[in-house]
Coordinates of C-alpha atoms and ligand atoms in Angstrom, one line a residue:
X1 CA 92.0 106.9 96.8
X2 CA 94.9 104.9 98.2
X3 CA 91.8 101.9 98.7
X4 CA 90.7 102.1 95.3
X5 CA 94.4 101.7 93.6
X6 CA 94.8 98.6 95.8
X7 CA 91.6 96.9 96.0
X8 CA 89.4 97.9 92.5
X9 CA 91.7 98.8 89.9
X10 CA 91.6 95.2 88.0
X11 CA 93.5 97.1 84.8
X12 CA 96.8 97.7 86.9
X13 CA 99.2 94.2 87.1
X14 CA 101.2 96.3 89.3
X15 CA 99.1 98.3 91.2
X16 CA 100.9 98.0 94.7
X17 CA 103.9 99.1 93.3
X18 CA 102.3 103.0 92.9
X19 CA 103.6 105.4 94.7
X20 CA 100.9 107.4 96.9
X21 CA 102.0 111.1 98.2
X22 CA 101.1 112.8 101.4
X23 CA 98.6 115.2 102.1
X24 CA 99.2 116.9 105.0
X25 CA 101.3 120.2 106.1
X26 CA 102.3 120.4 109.8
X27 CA 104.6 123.3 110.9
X28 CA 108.2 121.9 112.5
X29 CA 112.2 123.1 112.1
X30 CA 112.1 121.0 109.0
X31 CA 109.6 119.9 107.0
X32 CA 110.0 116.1 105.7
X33 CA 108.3 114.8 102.6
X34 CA 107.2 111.2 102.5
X35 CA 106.5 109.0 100.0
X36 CA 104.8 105.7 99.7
X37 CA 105.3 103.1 97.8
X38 CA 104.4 98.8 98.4
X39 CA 101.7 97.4 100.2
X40 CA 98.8 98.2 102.6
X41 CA 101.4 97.8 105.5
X42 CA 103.6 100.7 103.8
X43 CA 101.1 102.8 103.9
X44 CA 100.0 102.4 107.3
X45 CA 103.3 102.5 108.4
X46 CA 104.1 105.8 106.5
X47 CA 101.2 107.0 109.0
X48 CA 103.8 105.9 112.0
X49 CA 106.8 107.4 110.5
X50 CA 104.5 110.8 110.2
X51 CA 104.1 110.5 113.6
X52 CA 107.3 110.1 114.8
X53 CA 109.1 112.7 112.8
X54 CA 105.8 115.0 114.4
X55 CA 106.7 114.2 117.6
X56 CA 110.5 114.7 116.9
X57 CA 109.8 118.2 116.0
X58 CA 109.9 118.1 111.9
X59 CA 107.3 119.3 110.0
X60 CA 104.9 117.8 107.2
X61 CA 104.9 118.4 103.4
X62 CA 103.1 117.9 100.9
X63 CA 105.3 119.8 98.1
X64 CA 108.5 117.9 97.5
X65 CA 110.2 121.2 96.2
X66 CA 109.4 122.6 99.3
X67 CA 111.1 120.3 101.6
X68 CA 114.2 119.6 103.8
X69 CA 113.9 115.8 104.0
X70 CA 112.4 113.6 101.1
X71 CA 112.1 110.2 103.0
X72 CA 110.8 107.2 100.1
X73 CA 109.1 104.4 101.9
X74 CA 109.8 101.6 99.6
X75 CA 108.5 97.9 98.5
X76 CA 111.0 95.2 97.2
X77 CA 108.4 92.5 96.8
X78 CA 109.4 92.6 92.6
X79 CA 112.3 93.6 90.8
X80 CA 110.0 96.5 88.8
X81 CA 109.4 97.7 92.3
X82 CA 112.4 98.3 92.8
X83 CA 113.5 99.5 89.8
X84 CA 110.5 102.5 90.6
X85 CA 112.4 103.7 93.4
X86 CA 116.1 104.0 92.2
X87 CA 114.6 106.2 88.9
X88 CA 113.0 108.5 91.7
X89 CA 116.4 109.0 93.8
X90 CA 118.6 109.4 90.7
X91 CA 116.4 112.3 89.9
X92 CA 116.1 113.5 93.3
X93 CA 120.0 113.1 93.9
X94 CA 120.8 114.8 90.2
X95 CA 118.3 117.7 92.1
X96 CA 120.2 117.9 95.2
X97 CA 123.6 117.8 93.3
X98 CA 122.4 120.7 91.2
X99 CA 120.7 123.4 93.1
X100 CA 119.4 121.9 96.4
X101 CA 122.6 120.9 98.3
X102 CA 121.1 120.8 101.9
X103 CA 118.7 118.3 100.7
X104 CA 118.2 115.2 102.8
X105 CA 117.3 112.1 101.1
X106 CA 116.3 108.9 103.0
X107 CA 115.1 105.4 102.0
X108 CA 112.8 103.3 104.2
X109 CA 111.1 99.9 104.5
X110 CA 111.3 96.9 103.0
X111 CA 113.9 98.2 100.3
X112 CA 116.2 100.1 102.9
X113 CA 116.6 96.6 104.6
X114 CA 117.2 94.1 102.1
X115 CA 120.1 96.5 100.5
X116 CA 121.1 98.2 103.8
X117 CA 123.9 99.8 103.5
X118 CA 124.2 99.0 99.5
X119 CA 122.7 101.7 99.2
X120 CA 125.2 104.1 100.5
X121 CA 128.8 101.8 99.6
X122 CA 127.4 101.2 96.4
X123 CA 125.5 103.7 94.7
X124 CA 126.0 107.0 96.9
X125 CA 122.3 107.6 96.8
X126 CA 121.3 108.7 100.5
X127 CA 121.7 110.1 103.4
X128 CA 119.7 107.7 105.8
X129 CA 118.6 103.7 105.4
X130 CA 116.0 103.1 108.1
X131 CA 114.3 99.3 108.5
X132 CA 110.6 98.4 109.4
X133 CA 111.4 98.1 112.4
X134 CA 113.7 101.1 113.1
X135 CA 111.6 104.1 112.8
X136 CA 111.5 105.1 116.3
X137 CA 115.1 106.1 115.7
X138 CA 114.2 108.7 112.9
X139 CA 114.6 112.0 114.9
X140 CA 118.0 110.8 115.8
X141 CA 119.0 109.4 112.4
X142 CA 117.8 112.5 110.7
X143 CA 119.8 114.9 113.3
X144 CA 122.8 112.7 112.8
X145 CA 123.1 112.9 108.8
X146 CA 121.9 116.6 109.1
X147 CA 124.8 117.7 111.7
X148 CA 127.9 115.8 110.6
X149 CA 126.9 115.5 106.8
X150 CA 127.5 111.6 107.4
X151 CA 124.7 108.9 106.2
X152 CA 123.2 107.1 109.3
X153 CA 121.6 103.8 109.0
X154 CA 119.6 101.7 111.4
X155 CA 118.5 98.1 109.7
X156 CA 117.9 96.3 112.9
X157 CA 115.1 93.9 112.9
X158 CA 113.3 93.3 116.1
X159 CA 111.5 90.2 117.6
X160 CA 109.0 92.7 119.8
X161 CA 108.1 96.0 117.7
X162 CA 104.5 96.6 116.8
X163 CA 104.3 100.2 117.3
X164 CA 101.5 99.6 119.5
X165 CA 101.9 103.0 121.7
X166 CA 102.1 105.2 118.5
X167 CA 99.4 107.2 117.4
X168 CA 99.5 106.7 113.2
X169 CA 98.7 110.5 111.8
X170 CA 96.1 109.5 109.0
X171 CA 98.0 112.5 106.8
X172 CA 96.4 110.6 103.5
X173 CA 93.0 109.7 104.8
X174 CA 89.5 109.8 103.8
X175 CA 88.1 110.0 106.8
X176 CA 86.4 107.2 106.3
X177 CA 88.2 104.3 106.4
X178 CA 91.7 103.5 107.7
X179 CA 94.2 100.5 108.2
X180 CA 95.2 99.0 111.3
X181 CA 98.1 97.2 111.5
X182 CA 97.7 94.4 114.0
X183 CA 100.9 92.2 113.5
X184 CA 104.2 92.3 111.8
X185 CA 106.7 90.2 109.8
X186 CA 106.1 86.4 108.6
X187 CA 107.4 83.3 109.7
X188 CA 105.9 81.7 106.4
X189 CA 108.9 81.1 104.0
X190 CA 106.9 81.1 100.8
X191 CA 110.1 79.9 98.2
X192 CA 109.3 83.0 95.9
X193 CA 108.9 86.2 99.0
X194 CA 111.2 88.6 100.3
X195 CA 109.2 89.6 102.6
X196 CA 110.8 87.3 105.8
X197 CA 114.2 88.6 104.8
X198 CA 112.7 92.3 104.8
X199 CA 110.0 92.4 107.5
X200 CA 111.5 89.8 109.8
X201 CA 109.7 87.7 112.6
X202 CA 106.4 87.5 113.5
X203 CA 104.7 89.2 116.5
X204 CA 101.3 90.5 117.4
X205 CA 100.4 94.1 118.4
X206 CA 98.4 93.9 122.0
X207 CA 94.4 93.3 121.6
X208 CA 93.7 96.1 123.5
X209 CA 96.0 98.7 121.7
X210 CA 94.1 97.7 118.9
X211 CA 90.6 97.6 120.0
X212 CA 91.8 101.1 121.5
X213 CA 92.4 102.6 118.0
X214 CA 89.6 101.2 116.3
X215 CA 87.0 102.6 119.0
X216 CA 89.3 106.3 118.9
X217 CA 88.9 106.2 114.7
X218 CA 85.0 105.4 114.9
X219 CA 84.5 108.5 117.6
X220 CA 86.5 110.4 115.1
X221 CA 83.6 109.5 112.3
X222 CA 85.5 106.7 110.7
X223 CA 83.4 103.9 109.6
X224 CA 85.5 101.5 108.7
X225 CA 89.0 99.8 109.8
X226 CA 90.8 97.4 107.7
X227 CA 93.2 95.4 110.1
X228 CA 96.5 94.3 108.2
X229 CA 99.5 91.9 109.0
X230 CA 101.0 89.6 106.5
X231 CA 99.2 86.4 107.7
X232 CA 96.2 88.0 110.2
X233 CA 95.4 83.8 110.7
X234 CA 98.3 83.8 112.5
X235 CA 97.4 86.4 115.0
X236 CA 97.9 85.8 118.4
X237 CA 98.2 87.8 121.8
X238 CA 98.7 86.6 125.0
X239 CA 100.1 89.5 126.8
X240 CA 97.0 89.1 129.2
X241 CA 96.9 85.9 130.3
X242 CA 94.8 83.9 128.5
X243 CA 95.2 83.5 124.3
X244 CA 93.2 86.2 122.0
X245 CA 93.2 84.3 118.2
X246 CA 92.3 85.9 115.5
X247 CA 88.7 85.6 115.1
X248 CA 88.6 86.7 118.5
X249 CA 89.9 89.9 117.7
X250 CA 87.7 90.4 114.9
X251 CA 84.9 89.8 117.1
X252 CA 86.3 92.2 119.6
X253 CA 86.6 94.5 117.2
X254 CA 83.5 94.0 116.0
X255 CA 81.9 94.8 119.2
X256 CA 83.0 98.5 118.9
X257 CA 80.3 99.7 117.3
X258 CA 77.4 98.1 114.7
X259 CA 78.4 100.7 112.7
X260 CA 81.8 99.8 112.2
X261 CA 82.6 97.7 109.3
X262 CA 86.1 95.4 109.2
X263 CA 88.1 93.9 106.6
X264 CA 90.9 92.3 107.0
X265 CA 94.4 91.7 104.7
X266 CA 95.6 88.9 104.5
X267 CA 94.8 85.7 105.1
X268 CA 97.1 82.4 104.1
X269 CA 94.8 79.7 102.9
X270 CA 96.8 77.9 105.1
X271 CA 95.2 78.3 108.6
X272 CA 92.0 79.8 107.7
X273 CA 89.6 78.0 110.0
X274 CA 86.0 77.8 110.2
X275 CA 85.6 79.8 113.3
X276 CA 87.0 82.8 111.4
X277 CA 84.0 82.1 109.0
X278 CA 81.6 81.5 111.1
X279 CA 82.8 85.2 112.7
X280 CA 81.9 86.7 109.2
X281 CA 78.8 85.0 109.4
X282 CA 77.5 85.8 112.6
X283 CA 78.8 89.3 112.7
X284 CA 76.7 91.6 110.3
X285 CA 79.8 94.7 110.6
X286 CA 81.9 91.8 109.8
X287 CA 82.2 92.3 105.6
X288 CA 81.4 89.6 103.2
X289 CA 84.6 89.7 101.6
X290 CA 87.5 87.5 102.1
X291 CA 91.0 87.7 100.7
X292 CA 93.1 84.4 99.7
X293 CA 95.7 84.8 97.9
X294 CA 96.4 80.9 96.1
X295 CA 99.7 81.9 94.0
X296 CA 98.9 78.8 91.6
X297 CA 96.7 76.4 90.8
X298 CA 98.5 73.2 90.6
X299 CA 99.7 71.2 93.7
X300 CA 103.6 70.7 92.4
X301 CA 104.0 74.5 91.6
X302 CA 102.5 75.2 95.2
X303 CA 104.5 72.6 96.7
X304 CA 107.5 74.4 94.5
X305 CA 106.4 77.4 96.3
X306 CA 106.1 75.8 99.5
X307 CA 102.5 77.4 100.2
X308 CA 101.4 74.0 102.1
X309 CA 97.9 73.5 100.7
X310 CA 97.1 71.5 97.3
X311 CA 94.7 72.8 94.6
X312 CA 92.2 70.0 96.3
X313 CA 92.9 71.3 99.6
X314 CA 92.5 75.2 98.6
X315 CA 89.4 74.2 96.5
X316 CA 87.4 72.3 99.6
X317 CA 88.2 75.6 101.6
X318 CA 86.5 77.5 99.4
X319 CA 83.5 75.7 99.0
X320 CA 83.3 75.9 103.0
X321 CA 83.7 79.8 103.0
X322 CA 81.4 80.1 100.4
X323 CA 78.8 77.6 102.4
X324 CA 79.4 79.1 105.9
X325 CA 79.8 82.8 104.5
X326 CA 76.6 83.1 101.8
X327 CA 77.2 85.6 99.1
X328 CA 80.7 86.4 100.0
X329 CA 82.7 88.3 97.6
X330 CA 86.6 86.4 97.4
X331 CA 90.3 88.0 95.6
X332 CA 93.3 86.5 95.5
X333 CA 97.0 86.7 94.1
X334 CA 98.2 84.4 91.4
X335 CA 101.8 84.5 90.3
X336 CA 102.6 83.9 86.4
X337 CA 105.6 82.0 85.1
X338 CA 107.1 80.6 88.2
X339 CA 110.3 78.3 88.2
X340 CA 110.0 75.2 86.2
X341 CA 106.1 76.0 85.1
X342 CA 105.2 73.9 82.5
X343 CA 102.0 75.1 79.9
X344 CA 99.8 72.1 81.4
X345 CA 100.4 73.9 85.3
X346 CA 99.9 77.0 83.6
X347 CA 96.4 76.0 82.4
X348 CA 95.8 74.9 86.2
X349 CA 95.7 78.1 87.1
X350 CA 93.2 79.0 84.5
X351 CA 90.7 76.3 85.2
X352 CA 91.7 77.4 89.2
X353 CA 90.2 81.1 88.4
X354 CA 86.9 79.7 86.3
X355 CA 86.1 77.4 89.4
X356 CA 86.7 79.4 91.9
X357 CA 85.2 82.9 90.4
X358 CA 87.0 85.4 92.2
X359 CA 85.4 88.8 92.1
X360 CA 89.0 90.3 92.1
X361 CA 92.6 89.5 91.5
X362 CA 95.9 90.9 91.8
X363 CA 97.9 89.2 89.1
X364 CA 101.9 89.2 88.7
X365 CA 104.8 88.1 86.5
X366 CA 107.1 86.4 88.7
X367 CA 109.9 88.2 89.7
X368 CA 113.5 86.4 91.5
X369 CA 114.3 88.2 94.5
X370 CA 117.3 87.8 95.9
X371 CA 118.3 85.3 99.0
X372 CA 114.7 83.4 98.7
X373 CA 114.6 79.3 98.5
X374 CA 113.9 79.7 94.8
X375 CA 116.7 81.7 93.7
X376 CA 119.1 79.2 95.6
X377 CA 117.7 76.1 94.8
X378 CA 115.4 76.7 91.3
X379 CA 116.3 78.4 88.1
X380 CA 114.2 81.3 87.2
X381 CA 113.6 79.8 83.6
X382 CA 110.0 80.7 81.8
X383 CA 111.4 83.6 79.4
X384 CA 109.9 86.5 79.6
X385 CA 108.0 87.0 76.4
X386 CA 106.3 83.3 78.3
X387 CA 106.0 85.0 81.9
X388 CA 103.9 87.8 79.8
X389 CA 101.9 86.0 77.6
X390 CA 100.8 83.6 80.3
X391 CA 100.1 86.3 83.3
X392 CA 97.9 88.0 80.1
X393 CA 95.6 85.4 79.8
X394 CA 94.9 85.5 83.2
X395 CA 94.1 88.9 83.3
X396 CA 91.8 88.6 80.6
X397 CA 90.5 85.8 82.2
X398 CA 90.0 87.5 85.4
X399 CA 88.3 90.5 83.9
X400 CA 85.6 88.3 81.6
X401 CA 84.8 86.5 85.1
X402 CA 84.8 90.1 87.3
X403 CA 82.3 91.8 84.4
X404 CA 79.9 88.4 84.7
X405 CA 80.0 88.6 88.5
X406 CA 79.5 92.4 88.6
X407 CA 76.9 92.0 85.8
X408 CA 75.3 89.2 88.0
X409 CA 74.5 92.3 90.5
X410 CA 72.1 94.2 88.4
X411 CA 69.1 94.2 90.3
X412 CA 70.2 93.6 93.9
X413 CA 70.1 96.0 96.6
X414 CA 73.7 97.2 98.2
X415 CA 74.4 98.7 101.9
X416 CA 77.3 101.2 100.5
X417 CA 79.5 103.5 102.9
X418 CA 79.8 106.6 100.8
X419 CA 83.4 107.1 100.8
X420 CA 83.9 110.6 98.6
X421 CA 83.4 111.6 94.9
X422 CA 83.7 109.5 92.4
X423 CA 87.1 111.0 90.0
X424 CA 85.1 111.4 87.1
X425 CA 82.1 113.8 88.4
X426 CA 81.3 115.6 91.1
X427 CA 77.8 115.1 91.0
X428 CA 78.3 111.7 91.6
X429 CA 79.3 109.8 95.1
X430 CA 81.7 106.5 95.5
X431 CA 81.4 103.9 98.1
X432 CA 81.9 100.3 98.8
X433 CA 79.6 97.5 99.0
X434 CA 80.0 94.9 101.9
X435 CA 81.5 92.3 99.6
X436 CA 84.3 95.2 98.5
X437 CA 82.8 96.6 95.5
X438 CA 82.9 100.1 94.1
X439 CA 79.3 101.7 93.3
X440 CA 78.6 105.3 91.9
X441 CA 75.6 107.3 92.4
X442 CA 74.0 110.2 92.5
X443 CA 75.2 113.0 94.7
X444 CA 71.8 114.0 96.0
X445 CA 71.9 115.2 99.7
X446 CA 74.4 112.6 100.8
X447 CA 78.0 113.0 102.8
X448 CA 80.9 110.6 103.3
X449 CA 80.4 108.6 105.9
X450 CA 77.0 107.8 105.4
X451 CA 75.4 104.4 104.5
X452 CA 73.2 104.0 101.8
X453 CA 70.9 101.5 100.0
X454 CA 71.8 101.4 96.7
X455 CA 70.1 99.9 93.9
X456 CA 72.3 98.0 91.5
X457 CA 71.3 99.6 87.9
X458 CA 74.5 98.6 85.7
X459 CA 77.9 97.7 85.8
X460 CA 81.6 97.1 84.4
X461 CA 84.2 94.7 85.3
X462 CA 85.6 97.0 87.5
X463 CA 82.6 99.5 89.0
X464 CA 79.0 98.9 90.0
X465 CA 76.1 101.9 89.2
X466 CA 73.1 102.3 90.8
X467 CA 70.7 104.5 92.2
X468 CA 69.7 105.2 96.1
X469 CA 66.5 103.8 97.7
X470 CA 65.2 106.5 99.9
Ligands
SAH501 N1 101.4 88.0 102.8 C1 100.6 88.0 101.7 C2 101.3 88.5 100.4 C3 102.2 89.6 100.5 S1 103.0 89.9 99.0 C4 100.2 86.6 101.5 O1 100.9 85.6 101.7 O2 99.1 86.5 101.0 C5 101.7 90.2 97.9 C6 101.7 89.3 96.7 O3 102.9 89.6 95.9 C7 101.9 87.8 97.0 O4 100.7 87.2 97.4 C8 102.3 87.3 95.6 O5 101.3 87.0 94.8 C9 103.1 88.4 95.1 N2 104.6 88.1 95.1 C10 105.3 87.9 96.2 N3 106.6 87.7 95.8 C11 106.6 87.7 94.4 C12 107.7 87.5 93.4 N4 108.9 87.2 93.8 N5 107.3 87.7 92.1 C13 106.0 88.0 91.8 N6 105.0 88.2 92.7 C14 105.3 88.0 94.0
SF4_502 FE1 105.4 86.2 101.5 FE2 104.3 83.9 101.9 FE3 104.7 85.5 104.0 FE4 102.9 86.1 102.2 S1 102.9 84.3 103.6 S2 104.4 87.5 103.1 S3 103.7 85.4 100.3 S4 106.3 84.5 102.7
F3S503 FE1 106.5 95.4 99.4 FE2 107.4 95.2 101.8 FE3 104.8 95.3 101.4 S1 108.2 94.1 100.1 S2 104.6 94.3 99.4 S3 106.3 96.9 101.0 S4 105.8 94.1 103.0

């Protein structure tokens, strides 16, 4: 579910910025509600907070009405984003105010640290403002609001934390597939992104913490892990010795079981090198799919957005992925309307997308954020109506070139991990391809967790349909 609204729905601009709720009820003296909202990195880290409030002694709900502490786990990557979460706490604060004064409200993550205590001065909102890196301190945060009535805040960024000794609870899981974070924060400085002010320094999680957890979710029937950090390329852990890269974790990884597949998210076009191809190419459990986001494609707006490749550069890297990788599947992220972007730059983008024929794309209005290069040094001038217009001929774009690619499939043969039912009928199954593609199918005698060969019979821009080869 969470998978599908992040890496299929083409329809949805915004499709990060949906919230996802939790699913699991564990007893405790109070029960927390969490709430998700942002990137793949929220939710994976929504699976840490779970654990530390579990191990601090509060329970797990999934029923806001039903509980103590209503903790939002927040994105701040867009203004809309943002916009999302301050409508939810006026409503839940109007609630509290009304009938449900012993009501704790909390904000976390990337929201809770670019505002701090804003939040609280300001606009009265919460109880607690916890930072990425502060969620160890929950259990004491929570106790402090709860027993002096005051609002408690821990912002502090850290140059160490990976969470590397906590046990995530997968309260939202399939069962099938889960994220593993591998690396936090981003030294990268892109002029548009919060996300250095928010999620601070980068640092790597230890190689074996990770291979640890990847091995303990396939013994618990998972099939397949999706390792995160904002720039996985820039992976690197040397807490033994000698230097672990990236490509050497993914082959690490890899080694954990045949039947283990692993994606990755993300990877800066930057420093993606040809050993971390050749590791997709050599490594069957490896998947076929590779994300790169390119933002723009004209070399003065990426310079503008200091992303350090040109459009020549980013277009010779992908005609060696798609050389050393054959039949990969690629996605990216394209911003529309960025400072200065004139209608010629605009059409490079276009002409970017028809070359490059991504299978997917996330695609996204710009949006000034506050304290970046570009709201300091540029002026946020395409007008809206321009922004809009301009980010929806890419989307059409993208969809006329994701129905020909998915059309192109008719007729090949898919190995597809069943990953539950699809929404529309239960007779019917949903899995992923290698290359990161929803099929449907028949039900027959299959269960999650299973592969398949799957015959590809039809398709949308959005959905592949085929039949199982038995
Ligand atoms: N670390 C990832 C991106 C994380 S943010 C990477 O570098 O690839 C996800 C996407 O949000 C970005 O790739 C970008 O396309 C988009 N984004 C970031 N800041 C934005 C802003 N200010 N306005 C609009 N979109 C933005
Ligand atoms: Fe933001 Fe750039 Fe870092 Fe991605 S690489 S998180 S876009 S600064
Ligand atoms: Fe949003 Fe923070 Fe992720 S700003 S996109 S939740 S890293």
């Amino acid at each position: 579910m969470l998978q599908e609204n992040l890496i299929q729905d083409i329809s949805v601009v915004d499709d990060l910025d949906e919230a996802r709720l939790t699913g699991v009820e564990t007893p405790g003296h109070r029960s927390v509600y969490l709430e998700t909202y942002g990137c793949q990195m929220n939710v994976s880290d929504s699976e840490i907070v779970a654990s530390v409030l579990r191990d601090g002694g509060y329970g797990l709900t999934h029923d806001p009405d039903k509980a103590d502490v209503i903790l939002l786990n927040t994105c701040a990557i867009r203004d809309n984003a943002e916009q999302k979460v301050r409508h939810r706490l006026s409503a839940l604060r109007a609630q509290k105010l009304k009938n449900r004064p012993d009501l704790t409200l909390g904000v976390l993550g990337c929201m809770a640290e670019r505002l701090r205590t804003k939040l609280l001065d300001e606009e009265k909102l919460v109880d607690i403002v916890v930072g990425p890196d502060a969620y160890r301190d929950l259990p004491n945060l929570l106790f402090r609001a709860d027993e002096s009535g005051q609002a408690a805040v821990n912002v502090q960024l850290s140059r160490e934390e990976t969470y590397a000794d906590i046990a995530p609870v997968r309260y939202d899981s399939n069962g099938v597939s889960a994220f593993v974070s591998i690396m936090r924060g981003c030294d990268n400085m892109c002029s548009f992104c919060v996300v250095p002010f928010t999620r601070g320094r980068e640092r790597s999680r230890p190689v074996a913490s990770i291979v640890d957890e990847c091995a303990t979710l396939f013994e618990t029937g998972y099939r397949e892990v999706t390792v995160l950090g904002q720039n996985v390329n820039s992976y690197r852990d040397e807490s033994n010795g000698s230097l672990v890269s990236f490509p050497e974790l993914l082959t690490r990884i890899s080694a954990v079981s045949p039947e283990l597949r692993i994606r990755y998210s993300t990877s800066h076009p930057k420093d993606c090198s040809d050993e971390l191809l050749h590791v997709h190419r050599e490594n069957e459990n490896v998947c076929n799919y590779i994300h790169l986001p390119v933002q723009h494609g004209n070399s003065e707006m990426l310079q503008r957005m200091r992303r350090t490749y040109s459009r020549d550069e980013y277009l010779e890297l992908i005609d060696r992925v798609k050389s050393i990788v054959p039949g990969v599947a690629l996605s990216t992220d394209i911003i529309a309307g960025f400072c200065d972007e004139s209608p010629d730059e605009h059409s490079d983008t276009l002409s970017l997308m028809e070359q490059v024929e991504y299978d997917h794309a996330y695609m996204f209005m710009y949006s000034e954020r506050p304290g970046t290069y570009a709201q300091r040094k540029y002026v946020d001038n395409i007008p809206h109506d321009v922004k809009k217009k301009r980010l929806a001929e890419i989307i059409e774009l993208q969809g006329e070139i994701s129905r020909r690619r998915n059309h192109n499939e008719i007729g090949n043969t898919h190995r597809v991990l069943i990953e539950g039912t699809s929404r529309k009928s239960e007779e019917r199954l949903r899995g992923r391809t290698d290359t990161n593609k929803t099929v449907i199918f028949d039900r027959a005698n299959l269960q999650k967790g299973e592969y398949v060969d799957v015959l590809i019979t039809d398709s949308t821009s959005a959905t592949l349909f085929g039949s199982v080869i038995v």
